[in-house]
Coordinates of C-alpha atoms and ligand atoms in Angstrom, one line a residue:
X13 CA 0.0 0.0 0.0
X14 CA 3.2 2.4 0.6
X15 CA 2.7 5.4 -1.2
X16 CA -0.5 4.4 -3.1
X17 CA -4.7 5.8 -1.7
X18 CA -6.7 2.8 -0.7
X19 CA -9.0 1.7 -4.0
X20 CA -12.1 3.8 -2.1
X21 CA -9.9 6.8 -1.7
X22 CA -9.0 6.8 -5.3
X23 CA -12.4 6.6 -6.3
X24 CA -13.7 9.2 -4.2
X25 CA -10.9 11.8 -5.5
X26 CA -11.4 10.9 -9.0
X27 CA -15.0 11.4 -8.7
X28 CA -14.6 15.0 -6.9
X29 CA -12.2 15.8 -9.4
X30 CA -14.6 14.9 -12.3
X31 CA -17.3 17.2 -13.7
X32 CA -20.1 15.1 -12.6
X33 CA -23.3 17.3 -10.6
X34 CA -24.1 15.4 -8.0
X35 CA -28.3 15.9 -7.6
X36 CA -28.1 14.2 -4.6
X37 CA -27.4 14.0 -0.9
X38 CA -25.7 15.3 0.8
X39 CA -27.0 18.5 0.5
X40 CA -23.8 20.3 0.7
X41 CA -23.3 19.6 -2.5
X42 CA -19.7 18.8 -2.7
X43 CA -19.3 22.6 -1.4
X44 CA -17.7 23.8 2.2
X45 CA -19.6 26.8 4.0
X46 CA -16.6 27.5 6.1
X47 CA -15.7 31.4 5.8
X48 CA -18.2 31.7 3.3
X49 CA -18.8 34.9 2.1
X50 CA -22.1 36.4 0.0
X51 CA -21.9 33.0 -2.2
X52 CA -18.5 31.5 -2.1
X53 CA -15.4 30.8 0.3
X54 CA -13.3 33.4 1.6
X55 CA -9.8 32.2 0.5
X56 CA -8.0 29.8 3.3
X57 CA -10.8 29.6 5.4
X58 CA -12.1 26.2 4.6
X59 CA -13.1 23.1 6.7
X60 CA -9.9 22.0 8.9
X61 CA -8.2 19.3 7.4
X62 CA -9.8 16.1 9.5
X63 CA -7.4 14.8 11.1
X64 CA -6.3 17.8 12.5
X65 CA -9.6 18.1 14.6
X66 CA -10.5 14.8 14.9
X67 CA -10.5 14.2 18.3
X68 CA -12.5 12.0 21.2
X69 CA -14.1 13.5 24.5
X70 CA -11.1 15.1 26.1
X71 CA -11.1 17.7 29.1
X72 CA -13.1 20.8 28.0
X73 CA -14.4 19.0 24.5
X74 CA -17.6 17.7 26.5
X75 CA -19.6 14.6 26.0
X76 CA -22.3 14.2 23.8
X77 CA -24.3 11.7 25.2
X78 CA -23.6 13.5 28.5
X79 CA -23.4 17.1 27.8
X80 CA -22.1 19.9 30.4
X81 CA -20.5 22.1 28.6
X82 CA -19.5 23.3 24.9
X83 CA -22.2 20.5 23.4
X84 CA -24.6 21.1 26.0
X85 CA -24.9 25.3 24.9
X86 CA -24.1 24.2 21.2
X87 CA -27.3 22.4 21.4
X88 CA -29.1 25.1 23.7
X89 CA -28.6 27.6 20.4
X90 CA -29.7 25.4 18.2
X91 CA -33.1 25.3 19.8
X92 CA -33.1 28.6 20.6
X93 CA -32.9 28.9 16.4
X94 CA -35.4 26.3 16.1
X95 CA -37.8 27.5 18.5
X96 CA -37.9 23.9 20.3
X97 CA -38.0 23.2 23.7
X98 CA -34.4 20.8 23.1
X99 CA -32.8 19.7 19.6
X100 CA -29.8 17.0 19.6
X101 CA -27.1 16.6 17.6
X102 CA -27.5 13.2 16.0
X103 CA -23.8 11.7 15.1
X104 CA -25.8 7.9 13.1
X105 CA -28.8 10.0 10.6
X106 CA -32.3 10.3 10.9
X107 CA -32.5 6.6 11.7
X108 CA -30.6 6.9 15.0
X109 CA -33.5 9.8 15.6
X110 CA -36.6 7.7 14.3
X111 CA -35.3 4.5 16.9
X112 CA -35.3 6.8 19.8
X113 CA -38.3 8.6 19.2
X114 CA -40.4 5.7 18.6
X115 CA -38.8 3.9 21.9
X116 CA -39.1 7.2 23.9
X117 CA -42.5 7.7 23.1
X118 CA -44.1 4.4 23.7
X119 CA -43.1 1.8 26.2
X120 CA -42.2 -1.9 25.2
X121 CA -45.4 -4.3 24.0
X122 CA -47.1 -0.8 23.5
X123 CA -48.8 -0.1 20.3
X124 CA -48.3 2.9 17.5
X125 CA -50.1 4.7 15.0
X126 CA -47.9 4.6 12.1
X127 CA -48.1 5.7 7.9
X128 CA -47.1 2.7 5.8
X129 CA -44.9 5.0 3.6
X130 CA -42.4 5.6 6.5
X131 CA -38.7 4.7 6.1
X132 CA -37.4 1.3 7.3
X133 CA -36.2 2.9 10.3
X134 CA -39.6 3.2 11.9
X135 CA -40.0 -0.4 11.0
X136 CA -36.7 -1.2 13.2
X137 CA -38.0 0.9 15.8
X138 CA -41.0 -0.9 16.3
X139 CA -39.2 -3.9 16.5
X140 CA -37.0 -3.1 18.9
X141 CA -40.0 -2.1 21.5
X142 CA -42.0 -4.8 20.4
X143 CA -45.0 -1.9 19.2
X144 CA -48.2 -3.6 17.9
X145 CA -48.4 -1.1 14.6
X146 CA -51.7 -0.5 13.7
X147 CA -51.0 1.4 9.2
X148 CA -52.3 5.0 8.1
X149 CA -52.0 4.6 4.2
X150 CA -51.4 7.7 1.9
X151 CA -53.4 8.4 -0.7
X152 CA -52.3 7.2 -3.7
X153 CA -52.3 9.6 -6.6
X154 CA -52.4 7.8 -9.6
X155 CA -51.7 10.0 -12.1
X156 CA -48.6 11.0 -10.6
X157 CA -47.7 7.3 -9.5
X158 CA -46.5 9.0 -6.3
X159 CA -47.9 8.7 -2.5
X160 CA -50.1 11.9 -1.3
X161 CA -50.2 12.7 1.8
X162 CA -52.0 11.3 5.0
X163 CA -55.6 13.0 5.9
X164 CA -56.1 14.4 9.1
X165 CA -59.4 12.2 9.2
X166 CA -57.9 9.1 8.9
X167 CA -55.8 9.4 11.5
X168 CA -59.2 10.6 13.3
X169 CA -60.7 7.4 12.1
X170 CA -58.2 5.1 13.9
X171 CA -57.3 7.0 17.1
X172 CA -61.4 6.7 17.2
X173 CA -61.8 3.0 16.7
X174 CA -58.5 2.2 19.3
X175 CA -61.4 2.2 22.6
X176 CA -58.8 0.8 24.7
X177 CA -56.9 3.5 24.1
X178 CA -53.9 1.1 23.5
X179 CA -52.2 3.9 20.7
X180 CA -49.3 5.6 22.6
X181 CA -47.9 7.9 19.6
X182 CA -48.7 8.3 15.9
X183 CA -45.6 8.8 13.5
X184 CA -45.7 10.1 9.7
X185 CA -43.6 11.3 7.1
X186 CA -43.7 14.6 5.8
X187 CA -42.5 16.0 3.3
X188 CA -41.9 12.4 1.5
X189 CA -39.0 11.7 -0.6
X190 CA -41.2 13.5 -3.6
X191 CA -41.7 16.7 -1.0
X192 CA -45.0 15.7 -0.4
X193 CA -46.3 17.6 2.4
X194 CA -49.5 16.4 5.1
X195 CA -51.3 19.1 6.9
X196 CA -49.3 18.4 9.8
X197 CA -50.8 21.0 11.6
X198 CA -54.8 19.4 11.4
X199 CA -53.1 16.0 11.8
X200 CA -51.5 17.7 15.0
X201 CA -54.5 18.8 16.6
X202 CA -56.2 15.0 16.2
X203 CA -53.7 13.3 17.6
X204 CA -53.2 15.7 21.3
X205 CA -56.8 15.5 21.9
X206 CA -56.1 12.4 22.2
X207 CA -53.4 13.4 24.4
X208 CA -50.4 11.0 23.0
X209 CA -47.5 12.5 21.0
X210 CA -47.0 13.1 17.2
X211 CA -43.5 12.1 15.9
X212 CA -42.7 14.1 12.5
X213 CA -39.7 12.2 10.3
X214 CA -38.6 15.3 8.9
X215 CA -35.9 14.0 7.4
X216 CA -36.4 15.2 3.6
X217 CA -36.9 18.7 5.6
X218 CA -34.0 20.3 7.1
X219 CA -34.3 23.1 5.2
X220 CA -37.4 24.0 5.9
X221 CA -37.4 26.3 9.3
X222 CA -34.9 28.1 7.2
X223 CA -37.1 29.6 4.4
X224 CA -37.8 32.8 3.9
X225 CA -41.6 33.1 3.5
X226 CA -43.9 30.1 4.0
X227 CA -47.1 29.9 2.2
X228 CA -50.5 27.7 3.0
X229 CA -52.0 26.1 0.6
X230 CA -53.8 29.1 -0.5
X231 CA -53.7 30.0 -4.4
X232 CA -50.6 31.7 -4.9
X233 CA -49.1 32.6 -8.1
X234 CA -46.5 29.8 -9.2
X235 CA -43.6 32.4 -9.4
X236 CA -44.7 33.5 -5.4
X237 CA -44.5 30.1 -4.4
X238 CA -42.7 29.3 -1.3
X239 CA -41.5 26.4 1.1
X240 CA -43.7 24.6 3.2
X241 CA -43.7 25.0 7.1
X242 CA -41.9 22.6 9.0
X243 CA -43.8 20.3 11.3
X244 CA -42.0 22.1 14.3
X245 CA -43.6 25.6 13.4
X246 CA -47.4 23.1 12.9
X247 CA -47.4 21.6 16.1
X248 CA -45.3 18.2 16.0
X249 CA -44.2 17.0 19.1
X250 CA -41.0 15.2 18.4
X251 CA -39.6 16.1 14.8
X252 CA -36.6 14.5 12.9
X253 CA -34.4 16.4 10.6
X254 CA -31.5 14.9 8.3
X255 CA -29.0 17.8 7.9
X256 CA -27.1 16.0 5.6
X257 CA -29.7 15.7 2.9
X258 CA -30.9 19.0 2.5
X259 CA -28.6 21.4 4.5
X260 CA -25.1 22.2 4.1
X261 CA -23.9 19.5 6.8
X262 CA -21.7 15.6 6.3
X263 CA -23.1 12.6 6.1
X264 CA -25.0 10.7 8.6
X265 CA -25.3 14.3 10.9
X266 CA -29.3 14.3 11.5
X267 CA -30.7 16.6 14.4
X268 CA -34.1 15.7 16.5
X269 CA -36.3 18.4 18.1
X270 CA -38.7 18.0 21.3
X271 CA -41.5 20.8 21.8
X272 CA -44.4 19.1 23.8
X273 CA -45.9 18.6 27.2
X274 CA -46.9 15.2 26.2
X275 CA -43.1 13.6 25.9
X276 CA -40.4 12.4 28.5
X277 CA -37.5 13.9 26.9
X278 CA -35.3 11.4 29.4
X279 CA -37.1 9.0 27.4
X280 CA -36.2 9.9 24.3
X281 CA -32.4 10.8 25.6
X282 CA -31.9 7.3 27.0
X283 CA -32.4 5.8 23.6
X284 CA -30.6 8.2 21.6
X285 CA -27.7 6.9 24.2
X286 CA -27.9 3.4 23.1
X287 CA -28.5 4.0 19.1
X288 CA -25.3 6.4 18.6
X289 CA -22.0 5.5 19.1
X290 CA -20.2 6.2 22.4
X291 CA -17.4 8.1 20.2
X292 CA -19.1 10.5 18.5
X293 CA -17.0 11.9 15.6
X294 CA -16.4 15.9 16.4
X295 CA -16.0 16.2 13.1
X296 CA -19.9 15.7 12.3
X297 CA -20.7 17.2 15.4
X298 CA -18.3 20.7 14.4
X299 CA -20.0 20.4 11.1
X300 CA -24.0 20.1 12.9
X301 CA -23.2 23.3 14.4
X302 CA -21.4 25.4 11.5
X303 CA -24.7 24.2 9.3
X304 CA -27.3 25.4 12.0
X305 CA -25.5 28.8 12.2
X306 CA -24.8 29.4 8.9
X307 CA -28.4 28.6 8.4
X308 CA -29.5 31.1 11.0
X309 CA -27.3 33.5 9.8
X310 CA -25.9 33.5 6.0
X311 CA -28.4 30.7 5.2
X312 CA -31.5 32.7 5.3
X313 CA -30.5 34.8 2.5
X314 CA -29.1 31.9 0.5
X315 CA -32.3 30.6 1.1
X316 CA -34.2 33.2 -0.9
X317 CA -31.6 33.6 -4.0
X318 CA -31.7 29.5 -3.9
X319 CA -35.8 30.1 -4.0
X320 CA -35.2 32.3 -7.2
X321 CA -33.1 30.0 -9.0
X322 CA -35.8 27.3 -8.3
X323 CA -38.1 29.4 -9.6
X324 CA -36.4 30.0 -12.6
X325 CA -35.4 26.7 -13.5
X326 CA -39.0 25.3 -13.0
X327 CA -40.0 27.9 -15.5
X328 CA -37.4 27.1 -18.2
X329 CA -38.9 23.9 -18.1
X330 CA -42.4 25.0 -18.2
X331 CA -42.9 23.8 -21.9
X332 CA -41.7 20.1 -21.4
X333 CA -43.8 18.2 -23.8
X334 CA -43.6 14.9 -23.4
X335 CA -41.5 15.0 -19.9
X336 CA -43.0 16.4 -16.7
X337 CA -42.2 17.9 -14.1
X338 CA -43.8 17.5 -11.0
X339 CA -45.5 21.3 -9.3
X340 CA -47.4 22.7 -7.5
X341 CA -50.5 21.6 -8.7
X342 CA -50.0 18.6 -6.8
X343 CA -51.5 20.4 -3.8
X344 CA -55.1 20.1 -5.6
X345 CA -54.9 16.8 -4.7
X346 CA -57.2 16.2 -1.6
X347 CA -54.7 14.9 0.8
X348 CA -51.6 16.8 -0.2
X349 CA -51.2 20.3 1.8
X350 CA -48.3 21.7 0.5
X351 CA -45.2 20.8 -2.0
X352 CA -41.7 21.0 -1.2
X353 CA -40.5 21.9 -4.7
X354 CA -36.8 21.5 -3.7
X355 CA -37.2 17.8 -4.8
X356 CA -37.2 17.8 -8.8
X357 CA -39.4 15.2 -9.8
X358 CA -39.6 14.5 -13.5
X359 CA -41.6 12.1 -15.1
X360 CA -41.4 9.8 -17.8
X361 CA -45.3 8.6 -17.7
X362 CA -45.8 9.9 -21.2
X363 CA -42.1 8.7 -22.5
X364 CA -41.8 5.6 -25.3
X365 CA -38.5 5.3 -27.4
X366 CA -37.6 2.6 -29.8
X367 CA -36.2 -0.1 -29.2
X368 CA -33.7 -2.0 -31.9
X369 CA -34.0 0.7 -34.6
X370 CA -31.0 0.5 -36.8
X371 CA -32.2 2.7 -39.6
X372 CA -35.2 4.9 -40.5
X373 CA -36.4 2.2 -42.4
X374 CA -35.8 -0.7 -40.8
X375 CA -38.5 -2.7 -40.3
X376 CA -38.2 -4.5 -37.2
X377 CA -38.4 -1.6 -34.8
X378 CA -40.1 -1.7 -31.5
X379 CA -41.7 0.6 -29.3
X380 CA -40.1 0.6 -25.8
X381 CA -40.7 2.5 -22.5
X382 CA -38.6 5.2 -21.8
X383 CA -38.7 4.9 -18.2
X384 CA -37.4 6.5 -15.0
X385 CA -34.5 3.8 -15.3
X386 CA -33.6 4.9 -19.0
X387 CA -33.8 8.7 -17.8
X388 CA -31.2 8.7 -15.2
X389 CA -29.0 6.7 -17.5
X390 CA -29.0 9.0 -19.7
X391 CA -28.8 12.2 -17.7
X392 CA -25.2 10.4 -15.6
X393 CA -24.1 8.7 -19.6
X394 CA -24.3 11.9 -21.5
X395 CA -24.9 14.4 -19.1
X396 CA -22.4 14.1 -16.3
X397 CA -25.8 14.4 -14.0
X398 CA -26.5 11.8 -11.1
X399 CA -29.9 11.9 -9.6
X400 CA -30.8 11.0 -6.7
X401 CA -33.4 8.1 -7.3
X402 CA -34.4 6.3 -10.3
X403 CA -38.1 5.0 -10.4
X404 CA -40.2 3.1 -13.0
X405 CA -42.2 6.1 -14.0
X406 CA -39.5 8.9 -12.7
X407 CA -36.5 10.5 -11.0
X408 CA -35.5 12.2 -8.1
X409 CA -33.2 15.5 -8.7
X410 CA -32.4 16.7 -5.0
X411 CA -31.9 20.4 -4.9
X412 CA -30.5 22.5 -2.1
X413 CA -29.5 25.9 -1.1
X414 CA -25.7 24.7 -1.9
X415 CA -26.8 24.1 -6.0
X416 CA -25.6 26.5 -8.6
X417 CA -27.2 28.4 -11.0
X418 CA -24.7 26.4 -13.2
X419 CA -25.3 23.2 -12.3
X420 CA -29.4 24.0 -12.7
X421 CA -29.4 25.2 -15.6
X422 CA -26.9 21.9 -16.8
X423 CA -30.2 19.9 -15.9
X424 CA -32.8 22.0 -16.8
X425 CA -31.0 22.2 -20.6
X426 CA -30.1 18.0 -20.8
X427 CA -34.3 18.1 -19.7
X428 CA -34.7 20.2 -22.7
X429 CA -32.8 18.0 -25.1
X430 CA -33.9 14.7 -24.1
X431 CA -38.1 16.3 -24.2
X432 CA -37.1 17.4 -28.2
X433 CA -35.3 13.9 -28.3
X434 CA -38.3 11.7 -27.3
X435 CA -40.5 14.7 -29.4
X436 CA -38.8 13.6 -32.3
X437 CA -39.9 10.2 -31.8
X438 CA -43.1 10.5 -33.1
X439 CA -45.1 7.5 -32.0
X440 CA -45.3 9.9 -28.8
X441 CA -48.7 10.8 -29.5
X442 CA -50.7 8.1 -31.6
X443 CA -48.7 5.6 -29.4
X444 CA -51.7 5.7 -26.6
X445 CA -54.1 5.0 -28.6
X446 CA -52.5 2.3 -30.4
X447 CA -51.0 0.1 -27.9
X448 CA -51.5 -3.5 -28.0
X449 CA -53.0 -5.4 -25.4
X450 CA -50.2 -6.9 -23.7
X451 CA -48.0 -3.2 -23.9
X452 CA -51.4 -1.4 -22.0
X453 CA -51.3 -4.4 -19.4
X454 CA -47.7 -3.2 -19.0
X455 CA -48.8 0.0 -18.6
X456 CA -51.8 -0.4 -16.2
X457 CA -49.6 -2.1 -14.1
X458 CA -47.3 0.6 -14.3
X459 CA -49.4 2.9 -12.8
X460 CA -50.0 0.7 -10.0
X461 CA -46.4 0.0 -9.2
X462 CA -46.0 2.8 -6.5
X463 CA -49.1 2.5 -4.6
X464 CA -48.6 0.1 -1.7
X465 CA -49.9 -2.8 -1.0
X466 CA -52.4 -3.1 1.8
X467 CA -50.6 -5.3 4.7
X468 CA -51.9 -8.5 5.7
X469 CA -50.6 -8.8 9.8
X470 CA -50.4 -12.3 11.3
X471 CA -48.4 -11.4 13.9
X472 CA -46.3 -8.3 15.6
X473 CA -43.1 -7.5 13.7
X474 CA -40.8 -8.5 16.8
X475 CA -42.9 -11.6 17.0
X476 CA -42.2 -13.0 13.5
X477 CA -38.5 -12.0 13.4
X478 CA -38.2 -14.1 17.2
X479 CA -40.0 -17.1 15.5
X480 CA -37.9 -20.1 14.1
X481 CA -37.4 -19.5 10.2
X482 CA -37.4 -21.5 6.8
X483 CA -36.2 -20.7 3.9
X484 CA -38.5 -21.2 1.0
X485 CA -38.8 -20.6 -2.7
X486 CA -40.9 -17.6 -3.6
X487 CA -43.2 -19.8 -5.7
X488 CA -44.4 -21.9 -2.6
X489 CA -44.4 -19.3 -0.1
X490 CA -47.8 -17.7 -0.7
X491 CA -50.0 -17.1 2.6
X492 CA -47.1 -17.6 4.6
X493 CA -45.7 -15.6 7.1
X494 CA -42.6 -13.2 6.1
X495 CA -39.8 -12.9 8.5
X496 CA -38.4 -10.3 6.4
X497 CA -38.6 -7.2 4.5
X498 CA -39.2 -6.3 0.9
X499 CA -38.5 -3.0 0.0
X500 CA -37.1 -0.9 -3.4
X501 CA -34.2 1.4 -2.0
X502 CA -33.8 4.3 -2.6
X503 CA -36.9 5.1 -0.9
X504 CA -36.5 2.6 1.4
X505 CA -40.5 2.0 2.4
X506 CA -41.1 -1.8 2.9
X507 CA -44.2 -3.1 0.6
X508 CA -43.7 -6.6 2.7
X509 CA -42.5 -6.6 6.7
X510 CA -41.8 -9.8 9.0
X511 CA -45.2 -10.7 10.3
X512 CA -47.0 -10.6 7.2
X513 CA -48.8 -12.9 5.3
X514 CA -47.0 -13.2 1.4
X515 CA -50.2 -12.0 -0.5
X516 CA -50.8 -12.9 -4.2
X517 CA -50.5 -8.9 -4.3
X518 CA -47.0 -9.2 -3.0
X519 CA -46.2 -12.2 -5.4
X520 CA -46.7 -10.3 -8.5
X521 CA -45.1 -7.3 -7.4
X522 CA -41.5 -8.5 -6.5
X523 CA -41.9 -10.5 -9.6
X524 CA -42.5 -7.5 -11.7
X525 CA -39.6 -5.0 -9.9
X526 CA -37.4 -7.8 -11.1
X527 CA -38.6 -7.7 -14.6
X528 CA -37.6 -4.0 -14.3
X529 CA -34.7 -4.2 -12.8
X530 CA -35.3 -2.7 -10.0
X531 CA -33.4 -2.9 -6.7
X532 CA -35.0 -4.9 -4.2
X533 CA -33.6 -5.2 -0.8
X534 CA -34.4 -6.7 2.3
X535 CA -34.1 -10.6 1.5
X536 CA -31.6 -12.0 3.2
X537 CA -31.0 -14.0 -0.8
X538 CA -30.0 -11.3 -3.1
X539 CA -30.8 -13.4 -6.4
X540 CA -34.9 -13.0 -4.7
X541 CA -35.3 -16.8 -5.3
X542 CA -36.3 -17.1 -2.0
X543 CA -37.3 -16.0 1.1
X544 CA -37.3 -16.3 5.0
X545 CA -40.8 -17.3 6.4
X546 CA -41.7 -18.1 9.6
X547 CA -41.5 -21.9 10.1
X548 CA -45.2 -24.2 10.2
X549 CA -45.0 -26.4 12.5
Ligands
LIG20 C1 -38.1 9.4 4.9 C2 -36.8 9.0 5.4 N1 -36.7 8.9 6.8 C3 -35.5 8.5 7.3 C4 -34.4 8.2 6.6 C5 -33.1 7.8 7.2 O1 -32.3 9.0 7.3 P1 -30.7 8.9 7.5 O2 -30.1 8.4 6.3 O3 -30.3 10.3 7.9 O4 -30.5 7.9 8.6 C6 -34.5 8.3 5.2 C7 -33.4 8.0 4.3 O5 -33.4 8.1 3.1 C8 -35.8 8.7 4.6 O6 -35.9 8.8 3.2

């Protein structure tokens, strides 16, 4: 190894060094706010080299998971900022945040209120306190192939129907990995008269407390349009914020907020103990604090120019004609409150290419999807662009304050160029009408492919992953119990968990993410030939 970087090392250089624009996490972008100044770095005042500052809790450096001194008041200004009652520095992500929260707020064998879109995390979490988890499904909006958001009366409807009053918390998303937002604040309001906690996973956003103007989800004039509110400022009672995918902060640095009467912050302080690491890098802890000052400070005004350029690159691609682009006219669904329109959704819905054309006349040419899959290939191939997530139907850009107008406008014109591409393929429009049978079966299910199955519980989560296993073929393990989870990832939200029954439903889905090469993880076997049940007798 003398003289030579480790393979990963390599990598990683040749990748910074390489004119790819990274429209994804983390949210700073590939860019250091140390010293910055009005839009760039002042010269020599970057980050400290790492190792120069890496260090473990020393006299007068203070202890994280014990804090007395310089974290303690670090964290005291940080919810001074956020207007919470206490925020904390998480060193493992959101996920480290999610565990705790759920643990804090509920006690072992206890039950909780949950939305089926929520990360994996949650999942863990309930696992590890044994919850009984009773589902809030999102709306499913069709035409967008994308989750809405969850009504305030549905989670009316079950805190109603639990008599026994066995619900100890409820716990959404919001915004969603598409920036879908929930009327947090209605949802809120349901949930304390009921007097038990809500738990926001804010993780998609950080950036959110830092916006200039909010709006409602009154009519406003697209160019007006403004962030959402974040579920601290709408009444949540524990929220959980991921600075590293929408702020200007490293990896795996995630911050959690209490304001409420209703929870035991001890609680919630004794598990974030036990899911972080009892050496905390300073490092991530140095960069959690620059990130929530400059946000306080700097950030607010970056905020509004990065709100302008937003608003200008939706514009430019106001004409798309056979892409979309996902806006604010999402909010006229019934169960969406607001839009977060830092995440760039563009989708391929309308998209066909051909397939196997060798020559304008040739003969044998096919019609083929050009899907989310075939998007992002294209955009990282020709482009130099990586996205965040690729779908069936579309992909994720991830925008932040940190993006340049340079790097926007790079997307917003390879947008442009692949929309006159697929234009000039001009099945586009007579292909609709015209499709064969099998190609609108392909397409019916299609629409369907985002929209989640409805679970079929046999038995508690913890119970089913404490139960012996066997390991069976997918073909023969219908109606049996799963001891795992099936989920795409990115985003990460299981469509199968261990307790539930293997539904036809489920089946036919894993079948067809395999026939579009999706990536689905979970299963303990990669190849998906089988699966992990809980063992008959
Ligand atoms: C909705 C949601 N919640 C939680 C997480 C976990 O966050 P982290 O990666 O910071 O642990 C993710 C990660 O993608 C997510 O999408």
């Amino acid at each position: 190894m003398e003289g030579k970087k480790s393979r990963l090392l390599e990598k990683l250089s040749t990748y910074s060094e390489s004119d790819y624009y990274p429209f994804h996490m983390p949210g700073h972008k590939r860019r250091d706010i140390s010293g910055w100044n009005g839009g760039s770095q002042k010269k020599n005042e970057g980050f400290p080299n790492p190792y120069s500052i890496d260090i473990t809790e020393i006299d007068g450096f203070d202890n994280l998971l014990h804090p007395e001194g310089i974290l303690k008041h670090s964290m005291e200004d940080a919810a001074e900022i956020y207007g919470s009652d206490h925020s904390y520095y998480i060193v493992n992500g959101s996920t480290s945040g999610i565990l705790s929260a759920i643990c804090g707020c509920t006690k072992h064998g206890g039950k909780i209120l949950m939305a089926r879109n929520c990360h994996k995390a949650a999942y863990h979490g309930a696992i590890l306190h044994h919850l009984d988890v009773e589902y809030l499904y999102p709306e499913y909006l069709e035409s967008y192939g994308i989750n809405g958001g969850i009504p305030a009366e549905d989670v009316r409807k079950a805190l109603e129907k639990d008599g026994n009053k066995k619900i100890q918390a409820v716990l959404i998303v919001s915004p969603t990995y598409e920036g879908i937002v929930s009327n947090v604040q209605a949802i809120a309001d349901v949930v304390h008269e009921f007097e038990i906690p809500l738990i926001v996973d804010e993780a998609h956003g950080a950036h959110l407390p830092f916006a200039s103007m909010k709006t409602t989800n009154e009519a406003v004039e697209e160019s007006n349009r403004k962030f959402p509110y974040s579920a601290l400022e709408c009444g949540a009672d524990v929220v959980i914020q991921s600075l590293h995918k929408t702020l200007p902060s490293l990896t795996q640095t995630a911050i959690l907020h209490i304001k409420s009467d209703l929870v035991k912050r001890r609680n919630i302080e004794r598990y974030l103990g036990m899911f972080q690491s009892s050496s905390p890098s300073y490092l991530f802890m140095a960069a959690m604090e620059q990130c929530v000052q400059f946000m306080n400070e700097e950030g607010r005004e970056e905020m509004e120019r990065y709100e302008m350029r937003l608003h200008l690159f939706y514009d430019r691609l106001k004409d798309l004609k056979v892409l979309s682009i996902l806006n604010h006219d999402v909010c006229k669904e019934e169960s969406v409150f607001d839009w977060d329109m830092s995440k760039v959704v563009v989708s391929t819905k309308k998209a066909v290419t051909f397939a196997n054309k060798t020559s304008d006349e040739d003969e044998n040419e096919d019609v083929a999807r050009f899907g989310g899959e075939a998007l992002g290939n294209l955009l990282r191939e020709k482009y130099h662009l990586e996205m965040e997530m690729t779908a069936p139907e579309h992909v994720i850009a991830m925008t932040s304050l940190m993006d340049t107008e340079e790097g926007l406008q790079r997307l917003s014109e390879a947008l442009l160029e692949i929309d006159e591409m697929l234009c000039e393929e001009i099945l586009q429009t007579v292909f609709h009408e015209q499709l064969g049978t099998d190609k609108k079966k392909l397409y019916e299910k299609d629409s369907l492919l985002a929209k989640l199955p409805k679970a079929v519980q046999a038995m508690k989560l913890a119970e089913a992953v404490d139960e012996k296993g066997q390991r069976i073929t997918f073909s023969d393990s219908l109606n049996m119990i799963s001891q795992e989870f099936v989920y795409l990832y990115p985003p990460g939200i299981p469509i199968l968990a261990p307790g539930e029954k293997i539904t036809k439903e489920i089946l036919d889905r894993i079948a067809w993410y395999q026939t579009m090469g999706l990536s689905v993880q979970g299963l303990s076997d990669p190849s998906l030939y089988s699966i992990i049940t809980v063992a008959e007798e």
